[in-house]
Coordinates of C-alpha atoms in Angstrom, one line a residue:
Chain A
M29 CA 33.0 9.2 -6.0
S30 CA 35.9 11.3 -7.3
E31 CA 38.7 12.3 -5.0
P32 CA 37.5 16.0 -4.5
G33 CA 34.0 14.7 -3.9
R34 CA 35.3 12.3 -1.3
L35 CA 37.3 15.0 0.5
Q36 CA 34.3 17.3 0.5
A37 CA 32.1 14.5 1.8
A38 CA 34.7 13.9 4.5
V39 CA 34.7 17.6 5.6
A40 CA 30.9 17.4 5.6
A41 CA 30.9 14.3 7.7
G42 CA 33.0 16.2 10.2
V43 CA 30.7 19.1 10.5
V44 CA 27.1 18.3 9.3
G45 CA 26.1 16.7 12.6
S46 CA 25.8 13.3 14.0
D47 CA 23.4 10.5 13.3
E48 CA 22.0 11.1 16.8
A49 CA 21.2 14.8 15.9
Y50 CA 19.1 13.7 12.9
R51 CA 17.5 10.9 14.9
A52 CA 16.5 13.5 17.4
L53 CA 14.9 15.6 14.7
L54 CA 12.9 12.6 13.4
Q55 CA 11.9 11.8 17.0
S56 CA 10.7 15.3 17.4
I57 CA 8.6 15.1 14.2
V58 CA 6.9 11.9 15.3
E59 CA 6.3 13.3 18.8
V60 CA 4.6 16.4 17.3
A61 CA 2.6 14.4 14.8
R62 CA 1.4 12.2 17.7
A63 CA 0.4 15.3 19.8
I64 CA -1.3 17.2 16.9
F65 CA -3.4 14.2 15.9
G66 CA -4.0 13.1 19.5
A67 CA -2.8 9.7 18.4
R68 CA -1.5 6.8 20.5
A69 CA 1.6 6.4 18.5
S70 CA 3.5 7.7 15.5
S71 CA 6.5 6.2 13.7
I72 CA 8.9 6.8 10.7
F73 CA 10.1 4.0 8.5
L74 CA 13.3 4.5 6.5
L75 CA 13.7 2.5 3.3
D76 CA 17.1 0.6 3.3
E77 CA 17.7 0.3 -0.4
T78 CA 20.5 -2.2 0.0
T79 CA 18.3 -4.8 1.6
D80 CA 15.0 -3.6 0.3
E81 CA 13.6 -3.3 3.9
L82 CA 11.7 -0.7 5.9
V83 CA 13.5 0.1 9.2
F84 CA 11.8 1.8 12.2
E85 CA 13.9 5.0 12.5
A86 CA 11.7 6.9 15.1
V87 CA 8.8 5.9 17.2
A88 CA 6.7 8.0 19.6
G89 CA 4.2 6.4 22.0
E90 CA 3.4 2.7 21.9
G91 CA 6.5 0.7 20.9
A92 CA 8.9 3.6 21.4
D93 CA 11.2 1.4 23.6
T94 CA 11.3 -1.7 21.4
L95 CA 10.8 -0.9 17.8
I96 CA 13.7 1.2 16.7
G97 CA 15.8 -0.8 14.3
T98 CA 13.1 -3.4 13.6
R99 CA 13.0 -4.3 9.9
I100 CA 10.2 -5.5 7.6
P101 CA 10.2 -6.3 3.8
S102 CA 9.6 -3.1 1.8
S103 CA 6.7 -4.5 -0.3
T104 CA 4.5 -6.1 2.4
G105 CA 1.6 -4.6 4.3
I106 CA 0.1 -1.2 4.3
A107 CA 3.4 0.7 4.7
G108 CA 4.8 -1.2 1.7
W109 CA 1.8 -0.3 -0.4
V110 CA 2.1 3.3 0.5
L111 CA 5.8 3.4 -0.2
V112 CA 5.6 1.6 -3.5
T113 CA 2.5 3.4 -4.9
R114 CA 3.4 6.9 -3.5
Q115 CA -0.2 7.3 -2.3
P116 CA -1.2 8.2 1.3
L117 CA -3.8 6.0 2.9
V118 CA -6.0 6.3 6.0
L119 CA -7.6 3.1 7.4
E120 CA -9.9 2.7 10.4
D121 CA -10.6 -0.6 12.2
V122 CA -7.7 -2.4 10.7
T123 CA -8.3 -5.2 13.2
Q124 CA -10.9 -6.4 10.7
D125 CA -8.0 -7.6 8.7
P126 CA -6.9 -10.7 10.7
R127 CA -3.7 -11.1 8.7
F128 CA -2.7 -7.5 9.4
A129 CA -3.5 -7.8 13.1
R130 CA -1.4 -11.0 13.4
D131 CA 1.5 -9.7 11.4
V132 CA 1.7 -6.5 13.3
A133 CA 1.2 -8.2 16.7
E134 CA 4.1 -10.5 15.9
R135 CA 6.4 -7.7 15.0
T136 CA 5.4 -5.0 17.5
G137 CA 3.2 -6.5 20.2
Y138 CA 0.8 -3.6 19.5
V139 CA -2.2 -3.8 17.1
P140 CA -3.5 -0.4 16.2
Q141 CA -7.2 0.1 15.3
G142 CA -6.7 3.0 13.0
L143 CA -3.8 3.9 10.8
M144 CA -2.7 6.9 8.7
S145 CA 0.2 6.1 6.4
V146 CA 1.9 8.6 4.1
P147 CA 5.0 8.2 1.8
L148 CA 8.1 10.3 2.5
L149 CA 9.0 11.7 -0.8
H150 CA 12.1 13.8 -1.5
E151 CA 12.6 14.8 -5.1
E152 CA 12.2 11.6 -7.1
R153 CA 12.8 9.2 -4.3
A154 CA 10.5 7.5 -1.8
L155 CA 12.7 7.6 1.4
G156 CA 10.3 5.9 3.8
V157 CA 6.8 6.1 5.4
L158 CA 5.3 8.1 8.2
N159 CA 2.6 6.4 10.2
V160 CA 0.2 7.9 12.8
L161 CA -1.7 5.2 14.8
D162 CA -5.0 5.4 16.6
R163 CA -6.1 9.0 16.4
P164 CA -9.4 9.4 18.3
Q165 CA -12.1 7.3 16.5
Q166 CA -15.0 9.6 17.3
A167 CA -13.7 12.3 15.1
R168 CA -14.6 11.9 11.4
F169 CA -11.6 12.0 9.2
T170 CA -11.3 15.2 7.0
L171 CA -9.3 16.2 4.0
E172 CA -7.8 19.0 6.1
E173 CA -6.2 16.3 8.3
M174 CA -4.9 14.6 5.1
D175 CA -3.2 17.9 4.1
L176 CA -1.7 18.2 7.6
L177 CA -0.4 14.7 7.3
G178 CA 1.1 15.6 4.0
M179 CA 2.9 18.6 5.5
F180 CA 4.4 16.5 8.3
A181 CA 5.5 14.0 5.7
N182 CA 7.3 16.7 3.8
Q183 CA 9.1 17.8 6.9
A184 CA 10.0 14.2 7.8
A185 CA 11.2 13.5 4.2
I186 CA 13.6 16.5 4.4
A187 CA 14.9 15.2 7.8
L188 CA 15.3 11.7 6.4
D189 CA 17.2 13.0 3.4
L190 CA 19.6 14.9 5.7
L191 CA 20.1 11.8 7.8
Q192 CA 20.9 9.7 4.8
R193 CA 23.4 12.2 3.5
A194 CA 25.1 12.3 6.8
R195 CA 25.3 8.6 7.0
R196 CA 26.7 8.3 3.5
A197 CA 29.4 10.9 4.3
R198 CA 30.2 9.1 7.5
A199 CA 30.4 5.7 5.8
L200 CA 32.8 7.1 3.3
V201 CA 35.1 8.3 6.0
D202 CA 34.8 5.2 8.1
H203 CA 35.5 3.1 5.1
N204 CA 38.8 5.0 4.7
A205 CA 39.6 5.5 8.4
S206 CA 43.3 5.6 8.1
G207 CA 43.3 7.4 4.8
D208 CA 43.5 11.1 3.7
T209 CA 39.7 11.7 3.8
A210 CA 39.5 10.6 7.4
A211 CA 42.3 13.0 8.3
V212 CA 40.5 15.9 6.7
A213 CA 37.2 14.9 8.4
R214 CA 38.9 14.8 11.8
L215 CA 40.5 18.2 11.2
A216 CA 37.1 19.7 10.3
E217 CA 35.5 18.0 13.2
T218 CA 38.1 19.2 15.7
I219 CA 38.0 22.8 14.6
E220 CA 34.2 22.7 15.0
T221 CA 34.6 21.7 18.6
L222 CA 37.2 24.4 19.5
E223 CA 36.3 27.7 21.1
D224 CA 37.6 31.2 21.2
E225 CA 41.3 31.8 20.6
R226 CA 42.2 28.2 20.0
R227 CA 39.5 28.0 17.3
A228 CA 40.7 31.3 15.7
A229 CA 44.2 30.0 15.7
G230 CA 43.1 26.7 14.1
V231 CA 41.2 28.6 11.4
R232 CA 44.3 30.8 10.8
L233 CA 46.5 27.7 10.4
V234 CA 44.1 26.1 7.9
Q235 CA 43.9 29.3 6.0
A236 CA 47.7 29.5 5.8
L237 CA 47.8 25.9 4.7
D238 CA 45.2 26.7 2.0
D239 CA 47.3 29.6 0.8
I240 CA 50.5 27.5 0.6
L241 CA 48.7 24.6 -1.2
R242 CA 47.1 27.0 -3.7
G243 CA 50.4 28.7 -4.3
A244 CA 49.0 32.1 -3.3
Chain B
M2 CA -10.9 11.5 -55.2
S3 CA -11.4 8.0 -53.8
A4 CA -8.8 5.5 -52.6
D5 CA -6.9 3.7 -55.2
P6 CA -8.3 0.1 -55.2
Q7 CA -4.8 -1.2 -56.1
R8 CA -3.3 0.2 -52.9
G9 CA -6.2 -0.1 -50.5
P10 CA -7.6 2.8 -48.5
L11 CA -5.2 5.6 -47.6
P12 CA -4.1 5.8 -44.0
A13 CA -6.4 7.8 -41.8
W14 CA -4.2 10.8 -41.3
S15 CA -5.6 12.7 -44.2
L16 CA -9.1 13.2 -45.5
P17 CA -9.4 13.6 -49.3
A18 CA -12.4 15.5 -50.7
G19 CA -15.5 13.3 -50.9
E20 CA -14.3 10.9 -48.3
T21 CA -16.2 12.4 -45.3
D22 CA -18.5 9.3 -45.3
R23 CA -15.5 7.3 -44.2
I24 CA -15.4 9.2 -40.9
R25 CA -19.2 9.3 -40.3
I26 CA -19.7 9.4 -36.5
A27 CA -22.1 6.7 -35.1
T28 CA -23.0 8.5 -31.9
Q29 CA -25.9 11.0 -32.1
W30 CA -25.2 13.3 -29.2
P31 CA -28.4 14.9 -27.7
E32 CA -28.7 18.7 -27.4
E33 CA -28.3 18.3 -23.7
V34 CA -26.1 15.5 -22.3
T35 CA -27.8 14.2 -19.1
R36 CA -26.8 11.5 -16.7
E37 CA -29.9 9.6 -18.0
W38 CA -28.5 9.7 -21.5
A39 CA -25.0 9.0 -20.3
W40 CA -25.6 5.9 -18.2
G41 CA -29.3 5.6 -17.3
G42 CA -30.1 2.0 -16.3
A43 CA -26.5 0.9 -17.1
T44 CA -24.9 -2.1 -15.3
G45 CA -21.4 -2.0 -16.9
A46 CA -22.2 -5.2 -18.8
G47 CA -19.7 -5.9 -21.6
V48 CA -17.1 -3.5 -20.3
R49 CA -13.7 -4.9 -19.2
V50 CA -12.1 -3.1 -16.2
C51 CA -8.6 -3.8 -15.0
V52 CA -7.5 -3.0 -11.4
L53 CA -3.7 -2.4 -11.4
D54 CA -2.9 -2.7 -7.6
S55 CA -2.0 -5.1 -4.8
G56 CA -4.1 -8.0 -6.2
V57 CA -7.8 -8.6 -5.7
E58 CA -9.5 -11.2 -3.5
A59 CA -11.8 -12.7 -6.1
D60 CA -14.2 -14.4 -3.7
H61 CA -14.9 -11.4 -1.6
P62 CA -18.6 -10.8 -1.4
L63 CA -18.2 -7.2 -2.6
V64 CA -16.0 -8.2 -5.5
G65 CA -18.1 -11.0 -6.8
G66 CA -15.6 -12.8 -8.9
L67 CA -12.8 -12.0 -11.4
A68 CA -12.4 -12.8 -15.0
G69 CA -8.7 -13.2 -14.5
A70 CA -5.8 -12.3 -12.3
K71 CA -2.1 -11.7 -13.2
V72 CA 1.0 -10.8 -11.2
I73 CA 3.9 -8.9 -12.7
S74 CA 7.4 -9.6 -11.3
L75 CA 11.1 -9.4 -12.2
S76 CA 13.2 -12.5 -12.6
P77 CA 16.6 -12.6 -10.9
E78 CA 18.1 -11.5 -14.3
G79 CA 15.8 -8.5 -14.3
E80 CA 13.4 -9.9 -16.9
V81 CA 9.7 -9.0 -16.6
V82 CA 7.5 -12.0 -15.8
V83 CA 3.7 -12.1 -16.2
A84 CA 2.1 -15.0 -14.5
D85 CA -1.3 -16.2 -13.3
D86 CA -1.9 -14.8 -9.7
S87 CA -3.3 -17.2 -7.1
E88 CA -2.2 -15.0 -4.1
G89 CA -5.3 -12.9 -4.0
D90 CA -4.5 -9.6 -2.4
V91 CA -1.3 -9.1 -0.5
V92 CA -2.6 -5.8 1.2
G93 CA -6.3 -5.4 0.8
H94 CA -6.2 -2.3 -1.2
G95 CA -6.9 -3.8 -4.7
T96 CA -9.9 -5.6 -3.2
A97 CA -11.2 -2.3 -1.9
C98 CA -10.9 -0.7 -5.4
A99 CA -12.5 -3.7 -7.1
G100 CA -15.3 -3.7 -4.6
I101 CA -16.0 0.0 -5.3
I102 CA -16.1 -0.6 -9.1
R103 CA -18.4 -3.6 -8.7
G104 CA -20.7 -1.6 -6.4
L105 CA -21.2 1.1 -9.1
A106 CA -21.1 -1.2 -12.2
P107 CA -22.3 -4.6 -11.1
K108 CA -21.9 -6.4 -14.4
V109 CA -18.4 -5.3 -15.5
E110 CA -15.8 -7.9 -16.3
L111 CA -13.2 -7.3 -13.6
W112 CA -9.5 -8.2 -14.0
S113 CA -6.6 -7.9 -11.5
V114 CA -3.0 -7.1 -12.3
R115 CA -0.8 -7.2 -9.2
V116 CA 2.2 -4.9 -9.3
L117 CA 3.2 -5.3 -5.7
G118 CA 5.5 -7.8 -4.1
A119 CA 8.7 -7.2 -6.1
G120 CA 10.2 -4.9 -3.3
A121 CA 10.5 -1.2 -3.4
T122 CA 13.5 -1.1 -5.7
G123 CA 11.8 -3.1 -8.4
S124 CA 8.5 -1.2 -8.1
G125 CA 9.0 1.2 -11.0
P126 CA 9.6 -1.3 -13.8
V127 CA 6.9 -3.6 -12.4
L128 CA 4.4 -0.9 -12.4
M129 CA 5.3 0.2 -15.9
E130 CA 5.2 -3.4 -17.2
G131 CA 1.9 -4.0 -15.5
L132 CA 0.4 -1.0 -17.3
R133 CA 2.0 -2.1 -20.6
W134 CA 0.4 -5.5 -20.2
A135 CA -3.0 -4.0 -19.4
V136 CA -2.8 -1.7 -22.4
D137 CA -1.8 -4.6 -24.7
Q138 CA -4.9 -6.5 -23.5
G139 CA -7.2 -3.7 -24.7
F140 CA -9.1 -3.3 -21.5
D141 CA -11.8 -0.6 -21.7
V142 CA -10.8 1.0 -18.3
V143 CA -7.7 0.6 -16.2
N144 CA -7.9 1.7 -12.6
M145 CA -4.5 3.0 -11.3
S146 CA -4.7 4.1 -7.7
L147 CA -1.0 4.5 -7.7
S148 CA 1.8 6.6 -9.1
T149 CA 5.6 6.8 -9.4
T150 CA 7.9 9.8 -8.7
K151 CA 10.8 8.5 -10.8
S152 CA 11.3 10.7 -13.9
Q153 CA 13.2 7.9 -15.6
F154 CA 9.8 6.2 -16.1
A155 CA 7.9 9.3 -17.0
G156 CA 8.7 9.1 -20.7
V157 CA 7.7 5.5 -21.1
L158 CA 4.6 6.0 -19.0
H159 CA 3.6 9.0 -21.1
E160 CA 3.9 6.9 -24.3
L161 CA 1.9 4.1 -22.7
A162 CA -0.8 6.5 -21.6
D163 CA -0.9 8.0 -25.1
S164 CA -1.2 4.6 -26.8
A165 CA -3.9 3.6 -24.4
Y166 CA -5.7 6.8 -25.3
F167 CA -5.6 6.1 -29.0
R168 CA -6.5 2.4 -28.5
R169 CA -9.7 3.3 -26.5
T170 CA -8.3 2.2 -23.2
L171 CA -9.2 4.7 -20.6
L172 CA -6.6 5.1 -17.8
V173 CA -8.1 6.5 -14.5
A174 CA -5.3 7.5 -12.1
S175 CA -5.1 8.8 -8.6
A176 CA -3.8 12.4 -8.2
H177 CA -1.2 13.3 -5.6
N178 CA -1.8 15.7 -2.8
M179 CA 1.8 16.3 -1.9
P180 CA 4.3 18.8 -3.3
V181 CA 6.1 16.4 -5.6
E182 CA 6.0 15.5 -9.3
S183 CA 4.4 12.1 -9.9
Y184 CA 3.0 10.1 -12.8
P185 CA 0.9 9.1 -14.7
W186 CA -1.9 11.2 -13.3
R187 CA -0.4 14.4 -14.6
F188 CA -0.8 13.4 -18.2
S189 CA -3.7 14.8 -20.1
S190 CA -4.4 11.5 -21.8
V191 CA -5.6 10.0 -18.5
I192 CA -8.5 10.8 -16.1
S193 CA -7.0 12.2 -12.9
V194 CA -8.9 11.9 -9.7
G195 CA -8.8 13.6 -6.3
S196 CA -11.2 13.3 -3.3
H197 CA -14.2 15.2 -2.1
E198 CA -15.8 14.7 1.3
E199 CA -19.4 13.9 0.4
E200 CA -21.1 10.6 0.7
D201 CA -22.9 10.0 -2.5
P202 CA -20.9 7.7 -4.8
F203 CA -22.3 9.3 -7.9
T204 CA -21.3 12.9 -6.8
F205 CA -18.3 14.0 -8.8
Y206 CA -16.9 17.4 -9.6
Y207 CA -15.0 18.7 -12.6
N208 CA -12.0 20.8 -11.4
P209 CA -11.5 23.9 -13.6
E210 CA -8.0 24.2 -12.1
P211 CA -6.0 21.3 -13.5
P212 CA -3.9 19.2 -13.4
V213 CA -6.4 17.3 -11.2
E214 CA -9.5 17.0 -13.4
F215 CA -12.1 15.4 -11.3
F216 CA -13.0 15.0 -7.6
A217 CA -14.9 11.9 -6.5
R218 CA -15.9 10.3 -3.2
G219 CA -12.7 9.5 -1.3
V220 CA -13.2 10.1 2.5
N221 CA -14.6 7.8 5.2
L222 CA -15.7 4.9 2.9
D223 CA -16.7 1.5 4.0
V224 CA -14.7 -0.7 1.6
A225 CA -13.9 -4.3 1.0
W226 CA -10.7 -5.6 2.4
R227 CA -8.6 -8.8 2.6
G228 CA -10.0 -11.8 4.4
G229 CA -13.6 -11.1 3.3
G230 CA -13.7 -8.2 5.7
R231 CA -14.4 -4.5 5.4
I232 CA -12.5 -1.4 6.6
R233 CA -13.2 2.4 6.8
A234 CA -10.8 4.1 4.5
T235 CA -9.8 7.5 3.1
G236 CA -7.6 8.4 0.2
N237 CA -7.5 9.5 -3.5
S238 CA -6.9 5.9 -4.2
F239 CA -10.6 5.2 -3.3
A240 CA -11.9 8.2 -5.3
T241 CA -10.3 6.8 -8.4
P242 CA -12.3 3.6 -8.7
H243 CA -15.5 5.7 -8.3
M244 CA -14.6 7.5 -11.5
A245 CA -13.5 4.2 -13.1
G246 CA -16.9 2.7 -12.2
I247 CA -18.8 5.6 -13.7
C248 CA -16.7 5.4 -16.8
A249 CA -17.6 1.7 -17.1
L250 CA -21.3 2.6 -16.9
V251 CA -21.0 5.3 -19.6
L252 CA -19.1 2.9 -21.9
S253 CA -21.6 0.1 -21.4
T254 CA -24.3 2.5 -22.6
H255 CA -22.1 4.1 -25.4
R256 CA -19.6 1.6 -26.6
E257 CA -18.3 3.8 -29.3
L258 CA -17.0 6.6 -27.2
I259 CA -13.3 7.3 -27.3
P260 CA -11.4 8.7 -24.3
F261 CA -11.7 12.4 -25.1
Q262 CA -15.4 12.0 -25.8
L263 CA -15.9 10.1 -22.6
K264 CA -14.0 12.8 -20.8
S265 CA -16.4 15.3 -22.3
V266 CA -19.4 13.3 -21.1
L267 CA -17.9 13.3 -17.6
Y268 CA -17.5 17.0 -17.8
L269 CA -21.0 17.6 -18.9
T270 CA -22.5 15.3 -16.3
A271 CA -20.3 16.4 -13.4
T272 CA -22.2 17.6 -10.3
N273 CA -21.0 21.1 -10.7
V274 CA -21.7 21.3 -14.5
G275 CA -24.8 19.6 -15.6
G276 CA -25.1 16.6 -13.2
D277 CA -28.3 17.7 -11.6
R278 CA -30.2 17.6 -14.9

């Protein structure tokens, strides 16, 4: 990234919000998805492109305490198929697949009966997968639910995209912690946290600095 | 004017006067195209269908054997490798698609090309090379219950879809129900398929509002899965093999049909067009 690009990213890293804020957004999405579908659990996988793995980024319901951060290879299992083929999939009675049941039990300790899995697509990229597990079996699945799932997936994809941008900007600053970009990021971050007169004074100072540097 | 015997026949992109015999059409289309004419009594015999997916479990009772299975992968140097596949199905999905096709067209010759297993980052090239291999083999029908969103592959996929079209290989591809661009289902040279909610496997609708051209059974199906089992499943990826199976039936009845003629037969026999005749 060019020097101006890095400085802009640094300023962004200072003000765009923390990793925790985006995680909270993802968490809220899986909580709502779980509630709307009346499901036992819902989760979001993020694709880590550097290791080609899917990472549990948010979990509601079963597994919420233990699964965050757990990794699986990106091309295995149902989530892998959904990610790679960009096609949503709804399966019921997955326990009929003994290998699936064993794999999932070893990873998560919880074997769902039914599974709705949808890719999280943003522009050209597949960022991850949204899963909704064990919706009530008595209800026949409908295409309306598939559309609803697609809408949730769209929302989750936007949140994941923001999270990844924030992480990239943060990584850039951390990578250069003693350098100029970090100083700019800290300055932006500090001004963001100030209130009232101190904030106004800070902004005036930065504006004055801007005038001097631009030769105005 | 006839072709100069010294030079052999002229290429087929012009039609000199008096040469119309050269392009005589074998098929005699009836005044009214019915399902009985299109595939009455057909079994799919003599038609080669390729399932481009997660692999296929050959000995699954609903699949009833494969003529061959290949896996596409990338070498550490990034070279494409096509090898015999003994893994079966790494997910279960390809087995489901193969089982649906077999159920509709019991005598088709089924092939599996596995394009899963190379990791998410290698998925684009593997998918593309899998399709290239399938087109090179001259399969009659290729079932693609998958898509890519990467525009860098769109150009090559488009060329592959067009060469398949002119070589009489019919690509049947799952449409997307999400607000993103994806391929190859959007190309006019393929048959694109979405889902309806009815239970009859032979009910399919022509969609007068493209790009999705047909709707086939895709909700709450009892499908074959890995480990000899079955599963209840929903998705456009299960509607697609329904259309692929019906295409195989039509082709086993009318071998000479080229993709656009076959698409016309599908239109004329669709449930909302003339399918009840």
